Tab-separated table of C-alpha atoms in Angstrom:
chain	number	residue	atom	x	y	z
Y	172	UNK	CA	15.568	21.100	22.117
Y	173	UNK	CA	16.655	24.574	22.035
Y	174	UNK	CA	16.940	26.281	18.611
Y	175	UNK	CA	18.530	29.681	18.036
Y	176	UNK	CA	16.596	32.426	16.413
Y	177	UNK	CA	18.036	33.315	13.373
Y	178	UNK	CA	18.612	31.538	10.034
Y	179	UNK	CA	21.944	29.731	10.001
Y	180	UNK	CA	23.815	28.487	7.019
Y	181	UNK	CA	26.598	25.564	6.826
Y	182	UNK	CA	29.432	28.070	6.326
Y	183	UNK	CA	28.118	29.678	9.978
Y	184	UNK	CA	28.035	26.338	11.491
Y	185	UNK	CA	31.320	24.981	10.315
Y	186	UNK	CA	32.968	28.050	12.018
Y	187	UNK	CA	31.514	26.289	15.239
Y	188	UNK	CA	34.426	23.964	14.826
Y	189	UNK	CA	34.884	23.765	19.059
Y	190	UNK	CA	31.470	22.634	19.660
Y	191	UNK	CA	29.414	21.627	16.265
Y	192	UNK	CA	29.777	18.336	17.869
Y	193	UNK	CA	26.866	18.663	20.172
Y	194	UNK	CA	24.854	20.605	17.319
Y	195	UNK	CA	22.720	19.709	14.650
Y	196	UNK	CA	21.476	21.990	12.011
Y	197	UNK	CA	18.248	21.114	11.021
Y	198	UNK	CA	15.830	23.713	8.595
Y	199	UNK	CA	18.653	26.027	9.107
Y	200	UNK	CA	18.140	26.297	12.735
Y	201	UNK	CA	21.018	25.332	15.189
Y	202	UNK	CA	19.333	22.495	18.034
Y	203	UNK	CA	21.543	21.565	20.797
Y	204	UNK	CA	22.055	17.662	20.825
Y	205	UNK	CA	21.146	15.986	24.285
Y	206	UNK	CA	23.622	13.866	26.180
Y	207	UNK	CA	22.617	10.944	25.618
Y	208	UNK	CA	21.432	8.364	28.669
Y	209	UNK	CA	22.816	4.651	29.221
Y	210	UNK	CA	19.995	2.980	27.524
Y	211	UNK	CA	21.502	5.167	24.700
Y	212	UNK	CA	24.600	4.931	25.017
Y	213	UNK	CA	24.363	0.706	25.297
Y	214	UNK	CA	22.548	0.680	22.198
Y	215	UNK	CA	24.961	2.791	20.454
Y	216	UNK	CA	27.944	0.710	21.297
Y	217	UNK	CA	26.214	-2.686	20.268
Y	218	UNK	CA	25.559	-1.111	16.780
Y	219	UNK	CA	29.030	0.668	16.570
Y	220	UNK	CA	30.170	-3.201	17.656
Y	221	UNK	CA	27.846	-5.119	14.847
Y	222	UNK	CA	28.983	-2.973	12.119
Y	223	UNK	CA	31.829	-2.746	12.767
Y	224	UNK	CA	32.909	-5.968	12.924
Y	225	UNK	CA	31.700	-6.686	9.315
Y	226	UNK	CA	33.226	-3.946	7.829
Y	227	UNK	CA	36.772	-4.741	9.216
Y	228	UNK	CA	35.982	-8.540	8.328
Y	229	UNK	CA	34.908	-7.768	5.296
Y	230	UNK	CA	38.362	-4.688	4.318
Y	231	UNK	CA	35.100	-2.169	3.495
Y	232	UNK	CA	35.541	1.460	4.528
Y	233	UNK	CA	34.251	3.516	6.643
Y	234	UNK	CA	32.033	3.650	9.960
Y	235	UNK	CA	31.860	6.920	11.378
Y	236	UNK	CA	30.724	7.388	15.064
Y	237	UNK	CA	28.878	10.780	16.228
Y	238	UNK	CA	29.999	12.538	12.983
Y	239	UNK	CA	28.043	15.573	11.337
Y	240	UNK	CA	26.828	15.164	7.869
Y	241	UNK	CA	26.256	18.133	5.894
Y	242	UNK	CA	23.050	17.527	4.263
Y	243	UNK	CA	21.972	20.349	2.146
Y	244	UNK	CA	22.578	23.926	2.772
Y	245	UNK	CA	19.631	25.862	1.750
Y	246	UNK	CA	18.087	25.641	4.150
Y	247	UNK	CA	21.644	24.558	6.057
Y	248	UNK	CA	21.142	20.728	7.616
Y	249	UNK	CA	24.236	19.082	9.199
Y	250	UNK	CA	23.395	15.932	11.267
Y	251	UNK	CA	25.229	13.682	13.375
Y	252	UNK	CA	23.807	10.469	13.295
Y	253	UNK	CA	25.173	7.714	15.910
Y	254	UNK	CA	26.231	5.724	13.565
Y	255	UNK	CA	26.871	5.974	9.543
Y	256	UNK	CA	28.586	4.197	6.859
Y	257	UNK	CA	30.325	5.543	3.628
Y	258	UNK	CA	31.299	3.333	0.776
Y	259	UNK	CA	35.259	4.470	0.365
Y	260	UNK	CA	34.787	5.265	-3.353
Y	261	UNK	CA	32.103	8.118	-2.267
Y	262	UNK	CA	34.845	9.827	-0.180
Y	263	UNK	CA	37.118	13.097	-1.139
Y	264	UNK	CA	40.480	11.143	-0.315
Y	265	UNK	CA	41.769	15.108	0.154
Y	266	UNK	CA	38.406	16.067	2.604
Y	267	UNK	CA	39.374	17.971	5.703
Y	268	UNK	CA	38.845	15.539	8.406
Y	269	UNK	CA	38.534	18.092	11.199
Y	270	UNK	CA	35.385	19.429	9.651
Y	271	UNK	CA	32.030	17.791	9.016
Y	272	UNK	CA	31.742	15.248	6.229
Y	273	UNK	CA	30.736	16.689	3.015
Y	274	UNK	CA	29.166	13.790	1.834
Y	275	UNK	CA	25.616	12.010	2.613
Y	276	UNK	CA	25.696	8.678	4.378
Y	277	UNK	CA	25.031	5.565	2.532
Y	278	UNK	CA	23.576	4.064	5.489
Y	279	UNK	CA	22.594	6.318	8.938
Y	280	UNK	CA	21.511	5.372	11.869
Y	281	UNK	CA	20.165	7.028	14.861
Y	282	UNK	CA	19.076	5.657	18.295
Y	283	UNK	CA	15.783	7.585	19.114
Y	284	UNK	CA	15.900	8.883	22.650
Y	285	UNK	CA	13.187	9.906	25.282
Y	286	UNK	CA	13.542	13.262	24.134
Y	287	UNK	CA	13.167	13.102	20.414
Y	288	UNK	CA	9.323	14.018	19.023
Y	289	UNK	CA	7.986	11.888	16.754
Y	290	UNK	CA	7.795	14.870	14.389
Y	291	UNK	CA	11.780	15.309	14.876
Y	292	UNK	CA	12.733	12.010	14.113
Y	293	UNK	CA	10.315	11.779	11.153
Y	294	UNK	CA	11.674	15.137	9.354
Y	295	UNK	CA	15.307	13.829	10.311
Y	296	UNK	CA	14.132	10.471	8.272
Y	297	UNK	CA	13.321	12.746	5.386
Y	298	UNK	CA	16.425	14.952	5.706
Y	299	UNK	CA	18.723	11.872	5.159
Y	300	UNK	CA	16.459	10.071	2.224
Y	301	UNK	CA	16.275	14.085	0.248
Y	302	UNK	CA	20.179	13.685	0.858
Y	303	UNK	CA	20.276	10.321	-1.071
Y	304	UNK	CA	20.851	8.448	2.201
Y	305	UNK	CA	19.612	4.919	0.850
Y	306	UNK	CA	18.522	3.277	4.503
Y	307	UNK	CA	18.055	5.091	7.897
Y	308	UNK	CA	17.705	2.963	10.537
Y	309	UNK	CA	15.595	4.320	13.323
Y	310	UNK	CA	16.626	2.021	16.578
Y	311	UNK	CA	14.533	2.802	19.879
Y	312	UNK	CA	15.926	1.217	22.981
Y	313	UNK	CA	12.676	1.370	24.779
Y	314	UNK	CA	10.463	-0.687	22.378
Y	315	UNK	CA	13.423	-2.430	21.465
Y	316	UNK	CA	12.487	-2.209	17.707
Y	317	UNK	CA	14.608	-1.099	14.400
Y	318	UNK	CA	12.565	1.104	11.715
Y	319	UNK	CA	13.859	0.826	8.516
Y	320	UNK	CA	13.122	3.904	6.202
Y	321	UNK	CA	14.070	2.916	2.647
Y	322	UNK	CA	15.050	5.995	-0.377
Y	323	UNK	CA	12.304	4.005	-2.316
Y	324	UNK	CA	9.954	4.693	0.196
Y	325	UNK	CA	9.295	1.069	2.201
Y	326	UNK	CA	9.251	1.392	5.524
Y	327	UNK	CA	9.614	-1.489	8.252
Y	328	UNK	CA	9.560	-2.293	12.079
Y	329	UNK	CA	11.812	-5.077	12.759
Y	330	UNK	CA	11.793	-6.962	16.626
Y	331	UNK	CA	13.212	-9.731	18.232
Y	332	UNK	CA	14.303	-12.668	16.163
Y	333	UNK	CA	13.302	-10.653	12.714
Y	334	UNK	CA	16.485	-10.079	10.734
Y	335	UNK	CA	17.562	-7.021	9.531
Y	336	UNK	CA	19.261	-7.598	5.979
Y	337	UNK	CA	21.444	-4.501	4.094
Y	338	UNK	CA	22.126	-6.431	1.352
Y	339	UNK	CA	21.715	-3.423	-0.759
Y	340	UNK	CA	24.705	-1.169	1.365
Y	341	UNK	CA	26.729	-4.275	2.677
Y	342	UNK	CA	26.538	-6.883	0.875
Y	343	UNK	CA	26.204	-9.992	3.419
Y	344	UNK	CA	24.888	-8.220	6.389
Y	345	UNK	CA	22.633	-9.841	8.088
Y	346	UNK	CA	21.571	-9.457	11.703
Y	347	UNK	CA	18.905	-10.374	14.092
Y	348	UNK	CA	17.832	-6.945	15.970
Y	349	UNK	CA	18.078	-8.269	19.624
Y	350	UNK	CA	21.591	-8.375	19.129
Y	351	UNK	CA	21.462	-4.528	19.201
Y	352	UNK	CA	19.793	-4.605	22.922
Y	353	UNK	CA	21.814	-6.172	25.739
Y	354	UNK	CA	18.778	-6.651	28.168
């Protein structure tokens, strides 16, 4: 991924308001986000379609869908995980929805794709736990596995049958992780 030059800071990005989209901050540097591919993009809807479905069964607020996070601004981060989940009492009810969401994810989620280093996804991980993110969920369509990356540190690879339980975010949520592969 391409990263500009020079040292960027949140207020610099948030003027990118036509196409911060498609960017993630990340150390301060500005990386252009890759389309993503159908493998991706199947993935990504079966999460979007677990989740949520328990939220709205459950009257809990609020999934956001490709949305940048601002992270920590020196050095500037701003993320945009696939998916994320804020507990409503954590949100400004006055925030500026147009602009990226002040506030760190309780839960993120990001599908890793072809593209994405090891390294990347690994400092990402970190980026979202420093935030006070309290579970990333690291979901690679290829091996068809879920990483779970915990704020206290515990770290596990889920597959197949295993269940994945976020007790701890959503209370009640339990799911097995082949339902977020549809092949």
């Amino acid at each position: 991924s391409m990263a500009m030059t020079r040292q960027m800071t949140v207020a610099d990005y948030e003027q990118l308001s036509d196409i911060y989209e498609r960017h993630e901050l990340r150390n301060g540097e500005l990386h252009v986000v890759t389309p993503p591919g159908e493998d991706h993009s199947d993935t990504a809807r079966e999460i979007i379609w677990v989740f949520e479905q328990f939220i709205r069964s459950k009257g809990m607020e609020k999934l956001f869908i490709e949305t940048a996070f601002v992270l920590g601004r020196d050095p500037g981060a701003a993320l945009i995980p696939e998916v994320a989940f804020v507990r409503a009492d954590r949100l400004d009810p006055h925030r500026n929805t147009s602009r990226p969401v002040q506030t760190h994810p309780d839960l993120a989620v990001e599908v890793v794709s072809p593209t994405d280093r090891p390294g990347e996804m690994d400092e990402k991980v970190r980026t979202y736990l420093d935030a006070g993110v309290e579970v990333v969920l690291l979901v690679d369509p290829r091996r068809r596995d879920v990483t779970a990356a915990h704020r206290n540190g515990s770290r596990n690879v889920l597959t197949g049958s295993d269940v994945l339980n976020l007790d701890a975010i959503l209370p009640g949520f339990e799911v097995q992780v082949s339902r977020f592969f549809t092949r």
